[in-house]
């Protein structure tokens, strides 16, 4: 009885996998049982507009000594408040 249930379960799993692949359009996988790499459509690639060139990012401003001292003071104050 249990063996029959296991066999039916495996068969149902295989049918479910087959149906899923068929619905997803992977009919080559369903028919041959191996994964076939999809070939890119050349016509679809030509129809896409060209990508505009990316603008170079502005260089980040270098932190000055004053801003670093202010940041250090804020961190020290936060640590002192957290220690209380």
Short mmCIF file of N, CA and C in Angstrom, two decimals, residues 2-3 13 18 20 23 36 42 44-45 48-50 52 57 59 64-66 70 72 78:
data_model
loop_
_atom_site.label_atom_id
_atom_site.label_comp_id
_atom_site.label_asym_id
_atom_site.label_seq_id
_atom_site.Cartn_x
_atom_site.Cartn_y
_atom_site.Cartn_z
N UNK A 2 1.86 1.32 0.87
CA UNK A 2 2.73 2.50 0.95
C UNK A 2 3.57 2.62 -0.33
N UNK A 3 4.07 1.50 -0.82
CA UNK A 3 4.88 1.52 -2.04
C UNK A 3 4.07 2.08 -3.20
N UNK A 13 4.40 13.95 -9.37
CA UNK A 13 5.44 14.98 -9.37
C UNK A 13 6.00 15.16 -10.78
N UNK A 18 6.31 18.33 -15.79
CA UNK A 18 6.10 18.40 -17.23
C UNK A 18 5.10 19.49 -17.58
N UNK A 20 4.27 22.15 -15.84
CA UNK A 20 4.84 23.47 -15.55
C UNK A 20 5.79 23.91 -16.67
N UNK A 23 3.72 24.81 -19.80
CA UNK A 23 3.02 26.09 -19.70
C UNK A 23 4.01 27.25 -19.80
N UNK A 36 17.88 23.43 -22.91
CA UNK A 36 18.43 24.01 -24.12
C UNK A 36 18.56 25.50 -23.88
N UNK A 42 17.78 38.15 -32.75
CA UNK A 42 18.58 39.23 -33.34
C UNK A 42 17.69 40.41 -33.70
N UNK A 44 14.93 41.37 -32.23
CA UNK A 44 14.54 42.08 -31.02
C UNK A 44 15.68 42.96 -30.53
N UNK A 45 16.92 42.49 -30.66
CA UNK A 45 18.07 43.27 -30.22
C UNK A 45 18.25 44.51 -31.07
N UNK A 48 15.78 47.59 -30.21
CA UNK A 48 15.97 48.37 -28.99
C UNK A 48 16.81 49.61 -29.30
N UNK A 49 16.45 50.75 -28.71
CA UNK A 49 17.23 51.96 -28.95
C UNK A 49 18.61 51.85 -28.29
N UNK A 50 19.59 52.56 -28.83
CA UNK A 50 20.92 52.49 -28.22
C UNK A 50 20.93 53.14 -26.84
N UNK A 52 22.22 55.47 -24.02
CA UNK A 52 23.03 56.71 -24.01
C UNK A 52 24.26 56.50 -23.12
N UNK A 57 30.69 60.38 -12.97
CA UNK A 57 30.25 60.84 -11.65
C UNK A 57 31.16 61.97 -11.18
N UNK A 59 33.45 63.92 -8.74
CA UNK A 59 34.32 63.42 -7.67
C UNK A 59 33.79 63.86 -6.31
N UNK A 64 37.27 67.99 5.09
CA UNK A 64 38.28 68.86 5.66
C UNK A 64 38.53 68.51 7.12
N UNK A 65 39.55 69.13 7.70
CA UNK A 65 39.91 68.86 9.09
C UNK A 65 38.80 69.33 10.02
N UNK A 66 38.12 70.44 9.67
CA UNK A 66 37.05 70.95 10.53
C UNK A 66 35.88 69.97 10.59
N UNK A 70 34.49 67.92 13.89
CA UNK A 70 33.09 68.01 14.30
C UNK A 70 32.49 66.60 14.41
N UNK A 72 34.13 63.83 15.03
CA UNK A 72 34.72 63.20 16.21
C UNK A 72 34.05 63.68 17.48
N UNK A 78 28.00 61.15 21.68
CA UNK A 78 27.07 60.03 21.62
C UNK A 78 27.52 58.87 22.50
#
